[in-house]
Coordinates of C-alpha atoms in Angstrom, one line a residue:
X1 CA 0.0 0.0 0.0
X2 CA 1.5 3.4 -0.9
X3 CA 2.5 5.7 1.9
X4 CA 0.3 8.3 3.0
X5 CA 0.5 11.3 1.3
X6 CA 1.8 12.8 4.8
X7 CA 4.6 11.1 5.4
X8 CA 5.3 11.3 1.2
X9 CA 5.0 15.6 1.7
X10 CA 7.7 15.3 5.0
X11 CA 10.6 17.2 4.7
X12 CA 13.6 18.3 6.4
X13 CA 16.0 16.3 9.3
X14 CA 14.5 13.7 11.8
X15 CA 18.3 14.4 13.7
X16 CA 16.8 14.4 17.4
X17 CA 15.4 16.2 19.7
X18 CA 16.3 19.7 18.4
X19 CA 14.5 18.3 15.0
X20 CA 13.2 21.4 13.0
X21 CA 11.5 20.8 9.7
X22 CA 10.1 23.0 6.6
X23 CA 6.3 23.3 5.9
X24 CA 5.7 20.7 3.5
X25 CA 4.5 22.9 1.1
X26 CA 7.6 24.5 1.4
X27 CA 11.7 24.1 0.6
X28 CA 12.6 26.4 3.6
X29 CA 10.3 28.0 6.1
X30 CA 10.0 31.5 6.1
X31 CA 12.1 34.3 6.8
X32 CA 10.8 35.5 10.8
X33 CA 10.8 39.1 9.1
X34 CA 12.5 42.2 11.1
X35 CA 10.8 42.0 14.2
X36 CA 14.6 42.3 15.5
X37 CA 15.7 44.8 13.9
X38 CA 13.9 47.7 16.2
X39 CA 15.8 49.4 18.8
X40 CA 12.8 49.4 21.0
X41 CA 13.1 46.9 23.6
X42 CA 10.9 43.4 23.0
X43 CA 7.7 43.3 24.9
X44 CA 4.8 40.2 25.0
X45 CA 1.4 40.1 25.4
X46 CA 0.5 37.4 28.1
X47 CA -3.4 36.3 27.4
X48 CA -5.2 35.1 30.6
X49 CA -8.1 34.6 32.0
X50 CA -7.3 34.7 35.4
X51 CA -4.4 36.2 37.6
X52 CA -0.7 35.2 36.6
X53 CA -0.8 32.0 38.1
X54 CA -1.4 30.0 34.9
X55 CA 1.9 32.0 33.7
X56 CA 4.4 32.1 35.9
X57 CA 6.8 29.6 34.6
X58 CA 6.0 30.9 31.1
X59 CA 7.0 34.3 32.5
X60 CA 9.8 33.7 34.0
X61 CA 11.4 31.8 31.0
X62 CA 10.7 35.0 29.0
X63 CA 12.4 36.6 31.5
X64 CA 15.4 35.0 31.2
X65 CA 15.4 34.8 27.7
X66 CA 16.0 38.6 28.1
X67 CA 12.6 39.8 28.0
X68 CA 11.9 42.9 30.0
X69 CA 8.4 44.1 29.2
X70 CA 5.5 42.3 29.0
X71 CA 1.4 43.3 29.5
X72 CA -1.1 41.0 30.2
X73 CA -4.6 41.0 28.5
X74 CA -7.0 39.1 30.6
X75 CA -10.9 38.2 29.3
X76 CA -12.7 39.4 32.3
X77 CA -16.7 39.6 32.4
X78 CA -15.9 43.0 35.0
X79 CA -13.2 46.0 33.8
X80 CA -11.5 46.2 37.2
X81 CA -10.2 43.1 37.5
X82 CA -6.4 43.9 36.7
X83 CA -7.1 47.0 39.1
X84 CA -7.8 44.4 41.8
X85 CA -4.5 42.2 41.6
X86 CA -2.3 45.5 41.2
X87 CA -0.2 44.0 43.8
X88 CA 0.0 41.0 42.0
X89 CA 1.6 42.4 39.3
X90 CA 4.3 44.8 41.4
X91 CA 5.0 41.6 43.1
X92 CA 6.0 40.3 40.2
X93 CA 8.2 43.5 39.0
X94 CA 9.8 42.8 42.2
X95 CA 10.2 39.2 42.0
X96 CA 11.7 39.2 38.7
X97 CA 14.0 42.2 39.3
X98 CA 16.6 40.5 41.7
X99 CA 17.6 44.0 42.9
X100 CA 13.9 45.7 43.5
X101 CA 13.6 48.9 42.1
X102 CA 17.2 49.8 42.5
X103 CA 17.8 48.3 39.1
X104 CA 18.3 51.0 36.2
X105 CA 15.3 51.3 34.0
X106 CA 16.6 50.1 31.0
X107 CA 17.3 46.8 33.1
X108 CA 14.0 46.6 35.0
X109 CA 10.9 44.2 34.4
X110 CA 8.0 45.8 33.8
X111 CA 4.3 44.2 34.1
X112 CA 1.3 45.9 33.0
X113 CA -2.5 44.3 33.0
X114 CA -5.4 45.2 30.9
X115 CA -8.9 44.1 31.0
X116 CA -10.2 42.6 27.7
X117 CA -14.2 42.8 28.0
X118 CA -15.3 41.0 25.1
X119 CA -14.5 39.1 21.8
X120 CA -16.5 41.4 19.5
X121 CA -14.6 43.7 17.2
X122 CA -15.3 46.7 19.1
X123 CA -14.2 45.3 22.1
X124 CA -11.0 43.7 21.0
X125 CA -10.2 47.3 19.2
X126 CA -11.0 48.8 22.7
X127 CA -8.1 46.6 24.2
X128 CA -5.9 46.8 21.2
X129 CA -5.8 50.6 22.4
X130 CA -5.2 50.0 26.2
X131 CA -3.0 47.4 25.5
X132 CA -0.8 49.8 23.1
X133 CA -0.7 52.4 25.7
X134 CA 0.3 49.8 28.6
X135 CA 3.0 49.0 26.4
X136 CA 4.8 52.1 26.4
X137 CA 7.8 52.4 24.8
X138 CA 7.7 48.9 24.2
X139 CA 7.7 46.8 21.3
X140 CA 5.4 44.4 21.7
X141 CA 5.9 41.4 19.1
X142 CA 4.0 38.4 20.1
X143 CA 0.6 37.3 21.5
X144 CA 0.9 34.4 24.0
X145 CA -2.3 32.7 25.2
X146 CA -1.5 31.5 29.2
X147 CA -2.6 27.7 29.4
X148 CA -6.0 27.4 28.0
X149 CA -7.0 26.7 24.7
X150 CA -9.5 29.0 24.7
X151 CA -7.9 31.8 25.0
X152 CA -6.0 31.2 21.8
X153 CA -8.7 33.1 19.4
X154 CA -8.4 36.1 21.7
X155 CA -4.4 36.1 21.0
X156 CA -5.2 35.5 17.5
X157 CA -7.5 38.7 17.5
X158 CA -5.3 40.8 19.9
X159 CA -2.2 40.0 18.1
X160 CA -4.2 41.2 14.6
X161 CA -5.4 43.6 15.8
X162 CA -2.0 45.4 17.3
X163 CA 0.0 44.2 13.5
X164 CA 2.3 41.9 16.3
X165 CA 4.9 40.8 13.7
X166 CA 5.9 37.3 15.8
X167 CA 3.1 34.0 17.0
X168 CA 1.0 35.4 14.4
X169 CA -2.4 33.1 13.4
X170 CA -5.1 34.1 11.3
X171 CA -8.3 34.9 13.5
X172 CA -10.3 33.6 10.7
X173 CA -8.8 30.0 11.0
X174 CA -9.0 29.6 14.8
X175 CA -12.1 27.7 14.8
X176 CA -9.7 24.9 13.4
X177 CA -7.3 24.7 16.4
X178 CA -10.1 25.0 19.3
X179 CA -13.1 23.0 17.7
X180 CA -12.6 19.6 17.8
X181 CA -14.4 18.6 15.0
X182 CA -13.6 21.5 12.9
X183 CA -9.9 20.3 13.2
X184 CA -10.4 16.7 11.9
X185 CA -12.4 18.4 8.6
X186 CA -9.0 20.5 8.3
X187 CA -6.9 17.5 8.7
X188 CA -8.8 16.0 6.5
X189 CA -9.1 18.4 3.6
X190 CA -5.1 18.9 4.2
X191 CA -3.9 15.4 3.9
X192 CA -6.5 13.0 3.8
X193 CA -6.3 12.0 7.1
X194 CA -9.2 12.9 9.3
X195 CA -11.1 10.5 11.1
X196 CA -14.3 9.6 10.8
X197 CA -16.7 11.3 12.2
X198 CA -20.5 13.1 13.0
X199 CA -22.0 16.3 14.4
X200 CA -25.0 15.8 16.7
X201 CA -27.1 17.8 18.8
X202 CA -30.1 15.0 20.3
X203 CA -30.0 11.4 20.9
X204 CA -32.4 10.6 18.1
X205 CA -29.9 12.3 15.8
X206 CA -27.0 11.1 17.1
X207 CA -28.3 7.3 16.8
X208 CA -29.2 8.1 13.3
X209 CA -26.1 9.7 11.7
X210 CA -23.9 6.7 13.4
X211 CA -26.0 4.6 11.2
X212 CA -26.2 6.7 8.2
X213 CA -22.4 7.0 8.1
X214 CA -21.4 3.7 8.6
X215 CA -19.6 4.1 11.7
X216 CA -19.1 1.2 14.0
X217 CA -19.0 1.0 18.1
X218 CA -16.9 1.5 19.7
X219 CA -17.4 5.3 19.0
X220 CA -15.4 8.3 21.0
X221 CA -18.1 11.3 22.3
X222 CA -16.8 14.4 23.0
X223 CA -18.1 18.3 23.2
X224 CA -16.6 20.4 20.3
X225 CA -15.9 22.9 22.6
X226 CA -14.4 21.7 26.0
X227 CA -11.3 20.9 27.1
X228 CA -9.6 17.9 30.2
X229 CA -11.9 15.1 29.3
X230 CA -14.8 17.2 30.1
X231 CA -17.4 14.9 28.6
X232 CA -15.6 12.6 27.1
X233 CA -17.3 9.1 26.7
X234 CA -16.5 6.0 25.1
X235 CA -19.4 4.2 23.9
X236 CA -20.0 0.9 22.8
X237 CA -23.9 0.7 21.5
X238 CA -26.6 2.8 21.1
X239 CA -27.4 2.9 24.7
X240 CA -24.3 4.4 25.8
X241 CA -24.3 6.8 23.4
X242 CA -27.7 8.6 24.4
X243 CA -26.3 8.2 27.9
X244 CA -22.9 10.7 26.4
X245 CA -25.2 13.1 24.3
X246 CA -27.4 13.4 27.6
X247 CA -24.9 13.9 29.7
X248 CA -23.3 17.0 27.2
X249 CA -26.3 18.6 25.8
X250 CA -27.1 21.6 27.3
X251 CA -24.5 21.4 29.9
X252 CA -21.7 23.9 30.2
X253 CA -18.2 22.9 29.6
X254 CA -15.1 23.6 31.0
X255 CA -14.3 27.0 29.2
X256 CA -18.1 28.5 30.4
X257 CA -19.6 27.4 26.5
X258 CA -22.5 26.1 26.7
X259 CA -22.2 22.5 24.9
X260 CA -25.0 22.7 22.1
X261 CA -23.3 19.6 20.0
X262 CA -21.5 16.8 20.4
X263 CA -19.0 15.4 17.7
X264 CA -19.3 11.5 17.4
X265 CA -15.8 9.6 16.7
X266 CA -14.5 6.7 15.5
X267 CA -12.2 5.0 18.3
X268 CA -8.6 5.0 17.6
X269 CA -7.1 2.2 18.7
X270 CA -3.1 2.0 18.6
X271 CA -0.2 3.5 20.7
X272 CA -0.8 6.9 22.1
X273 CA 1.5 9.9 21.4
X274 CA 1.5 13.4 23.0
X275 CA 3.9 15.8 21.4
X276 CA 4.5 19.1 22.6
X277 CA 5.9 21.9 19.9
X278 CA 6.9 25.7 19.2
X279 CA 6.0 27.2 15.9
X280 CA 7.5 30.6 13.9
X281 CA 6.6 31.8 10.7
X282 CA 5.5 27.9 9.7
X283 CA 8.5 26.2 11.0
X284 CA 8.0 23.6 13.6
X285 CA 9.9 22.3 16.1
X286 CA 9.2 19.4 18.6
X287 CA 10.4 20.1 21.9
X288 CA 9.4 16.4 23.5
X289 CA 7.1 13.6 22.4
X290 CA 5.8 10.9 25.1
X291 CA 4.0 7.8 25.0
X292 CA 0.7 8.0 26.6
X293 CA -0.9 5.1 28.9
X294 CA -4.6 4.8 27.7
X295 CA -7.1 2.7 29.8
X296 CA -11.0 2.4 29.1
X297 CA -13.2 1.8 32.4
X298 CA -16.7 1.3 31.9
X299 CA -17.5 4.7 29.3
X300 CA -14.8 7.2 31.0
X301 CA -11.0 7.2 29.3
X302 CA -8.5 7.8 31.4
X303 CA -5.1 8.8 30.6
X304 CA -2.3 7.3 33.1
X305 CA 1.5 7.2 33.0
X306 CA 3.8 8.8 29.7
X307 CA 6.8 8.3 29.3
X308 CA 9.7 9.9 27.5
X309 CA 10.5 9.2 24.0
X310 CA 14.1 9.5 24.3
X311 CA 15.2 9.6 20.3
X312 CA 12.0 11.3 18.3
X313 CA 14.3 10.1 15.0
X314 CA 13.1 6.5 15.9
X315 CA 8.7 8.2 15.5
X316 CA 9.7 10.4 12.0
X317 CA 5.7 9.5 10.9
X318 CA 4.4 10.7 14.1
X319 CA 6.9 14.2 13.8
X320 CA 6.0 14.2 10.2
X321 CA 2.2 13.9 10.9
X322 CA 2.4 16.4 14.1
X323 CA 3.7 19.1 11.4
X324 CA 1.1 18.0 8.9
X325 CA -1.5 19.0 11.3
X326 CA -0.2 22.0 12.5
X327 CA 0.0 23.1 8.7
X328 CA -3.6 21.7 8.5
X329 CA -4.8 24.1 10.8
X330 CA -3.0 27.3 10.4
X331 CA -0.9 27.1 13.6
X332 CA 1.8 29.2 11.9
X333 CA 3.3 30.2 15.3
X334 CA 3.1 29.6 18.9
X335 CA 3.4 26.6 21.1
X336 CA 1.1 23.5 20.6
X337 CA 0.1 20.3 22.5
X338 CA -0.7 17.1 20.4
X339 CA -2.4 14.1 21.1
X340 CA -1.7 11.5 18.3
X341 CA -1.9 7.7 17.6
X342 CA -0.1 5.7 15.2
X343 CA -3.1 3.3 13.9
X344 CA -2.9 0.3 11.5
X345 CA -3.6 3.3 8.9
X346 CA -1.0 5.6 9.9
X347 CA -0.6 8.2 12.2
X348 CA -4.2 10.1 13.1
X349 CA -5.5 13.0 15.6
X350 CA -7.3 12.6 18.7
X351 CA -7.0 16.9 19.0
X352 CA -4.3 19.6 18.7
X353 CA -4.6 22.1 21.6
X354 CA -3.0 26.0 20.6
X355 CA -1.3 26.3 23.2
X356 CA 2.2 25.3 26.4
X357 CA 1.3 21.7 27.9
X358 CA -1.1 21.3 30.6
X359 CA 1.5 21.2 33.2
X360 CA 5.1 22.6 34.0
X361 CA 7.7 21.5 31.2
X362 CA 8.8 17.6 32.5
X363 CA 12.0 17.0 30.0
X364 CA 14.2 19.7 30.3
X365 CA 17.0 17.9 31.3
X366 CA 16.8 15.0 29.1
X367 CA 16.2 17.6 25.8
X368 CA 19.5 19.9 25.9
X369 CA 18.2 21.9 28.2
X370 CA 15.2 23.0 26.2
X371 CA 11.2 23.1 26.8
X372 CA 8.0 25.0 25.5
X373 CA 8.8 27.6 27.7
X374 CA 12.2 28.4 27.1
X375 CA 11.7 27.6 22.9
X376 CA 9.2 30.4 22.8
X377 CA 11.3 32.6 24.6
X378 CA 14.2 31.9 22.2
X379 CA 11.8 32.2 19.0
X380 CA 10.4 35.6 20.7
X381 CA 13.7 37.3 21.5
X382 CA 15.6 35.4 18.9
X383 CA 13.7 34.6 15.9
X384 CA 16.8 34.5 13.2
X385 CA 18.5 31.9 15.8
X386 CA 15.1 29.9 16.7
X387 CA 15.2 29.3 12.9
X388 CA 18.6 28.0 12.1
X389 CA 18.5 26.0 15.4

């Protein structure tokens, strides 16, 4: 059987854990553009939802990466929330400038907070504004989102919005890197390699499209819109699966949505890969990959133990695939966290997730000394050299 057309597109080297590759559309990736070449110093936009806390190791990576500026924008429903943790944020001035506020300023760490009220176009130009004016005579060059997928189409707006020239994603494309069925259809349409799947919104219509499309039990339920196995169901007849679209219909997910439809999967069964990258200009680098311990109980999945993949060289079609699908769904810059498995048909997606790992970088001494954290501080502050590295 001929190879999949995404492992035939892979280019560039498979030499370790510092493995970069080109787009595969591409011979070379992309030139970063002159985002260094300002004399201004570097600033970041940090995107949160809540206080710092789901960014403090991102921050201080930044920081020593030589960032020395940075402004947070966090969705809040009331526009005195930053207002309220102002200590917060001078505790942090002070934590990260060893010295206080002895330091000169051209050395200091400075940490502003804006309020973003809304999504809408006026309210995102609204913050553009504030968030320019926080910035002061910083440059800042790159949107971050903090640890929640979420937040990634608020970065994607922001960083529009303000012409950031770094961790740029088109806004019109972020549906395919947040919904979950959304970013199978890309996959799909990219490479031929989505899975199977069905959009429901009742029992009565999920029952029917499973027969309709010919897919067969055991089936994977999920919410399009959630996030940490929040209704996540593995069904094996009929039954169970009205006992999943029950269960999500009408609810409210993790991220405050309200779950209006569920998409119906086909079961993947094979080893389990997560894969953790950083992106610039549409060059992608994996910083660690891991074998995942899956294990079914009842209709819950639960994910147990991973453990390092020491030599990434040994898994090119999961890299290649990884890359595939970050072309696949725009994810032209920024970190990312993948959850893969290599099926008798080749590599497939469980769901790609726009954002740092769901936990504090594990392999940093057993990958050179690099992580998510560190990688995007290197791409941020040193694009030319993220590149060539």
């Amino acid at each position: 059987m001929a190879a999949p057309r995404c492992w035939q597109s892979c280019r560039g080297g498979l030499a370790g854990l510092g493995l970069l590759a080109t787009r595969a559309s591409e011979v070379r990736c992309e030139e970063p553009g002159s985002a260094g070449a300002s004399a201004r110093p570097k600033g970041v936009l940090l995107v949160t939802k809540e206080p710092i806390r789901s960014s403090r190791g991102l921050l201080l990576s930044l920081h020593a990466a030589g960032l020395r500026h940075a402004v947070e924008a966090r969705r809040s429903r009331a526009g005195s929330s930053c207002l309220h943790d102002r200590r917060i944020h001078e505790f942090v001035e002070d934590v990260l400038n060893a010295a206080g506020r002895s330091l000169l300023p051209e050395e200091a760490f400075i940490y502003r907070c804006v309020d973003v009220l809304g999504e809408g176009p006026q309210e995102i130009r609204q913050a553009a504004e504030r968030i320019s004016f926080a910035a002061g005579d910083a440059e800042l060059v790159a949107a971050v989102p903090a640890a929640f997928e979420d937040l990634a189409p608020v970065a994607d707006q922001l960083s529009e919005a303000l012409g950031l020239p770094l961790m740029s994603n088109d806004p019109h494309t972020s549906h395919l890197r947040v919904d979950k069925f959304h970013m199978q259809q890309a996959v799909e349409r990219h490479c031929s390699a989505g899975v199977r799947q069905v959009l429901a919104a009742t029992v009565d219509e999920a029952a029917e499209r499973v027969r309709e499309s010919g897919l067969a039990y055991p089936v994977v339920v999920k919410p399009v819109n959630s996030g940490a196995s929040d209704g996540l169901f593995f069904c094996r007849d009929d039954a169970e699966l009205a006992v999943a679209v029950r269960h999500n219909i009408g609810m409210v997910g993790v991220f405050d949505q309200p779950k209006d439809v569920v998409t119906i999967q086909e079961y993947l069964e094979g080893e389990q890969f997560v894969v953790n990258t950083v992106s610039l200009s549409g060059c992608h680098s994996v910083q660690d990959m891991w074998l995942a311990e899956k294990v079914v109980e009842g209709t819950e999945i639960f994910y147990g133990h991973q453990l390092l993949v020491p030599d990434i060289s040994e898994h090119g079609d999961v890299v290649c695939f990884a890359f595939q699908v970050l072309d696949a769904v725009g994810l032209q810059g920024g970190a990312a966290h993948l959850e893969l498995v290599r099926t008798s048909r080749g590599v497939r997606l469980i769901e790609i997730n726009p954002r740092t790992a769901g936990h504090s970088p594990r392999a940093t001494q057993f990958v050179g000394g690099q992580d998510q954290y560190s990688s995007l501080g290197l791409a941020i502050m040193e694009p030319d050299r993220f590149v060539k590295e």
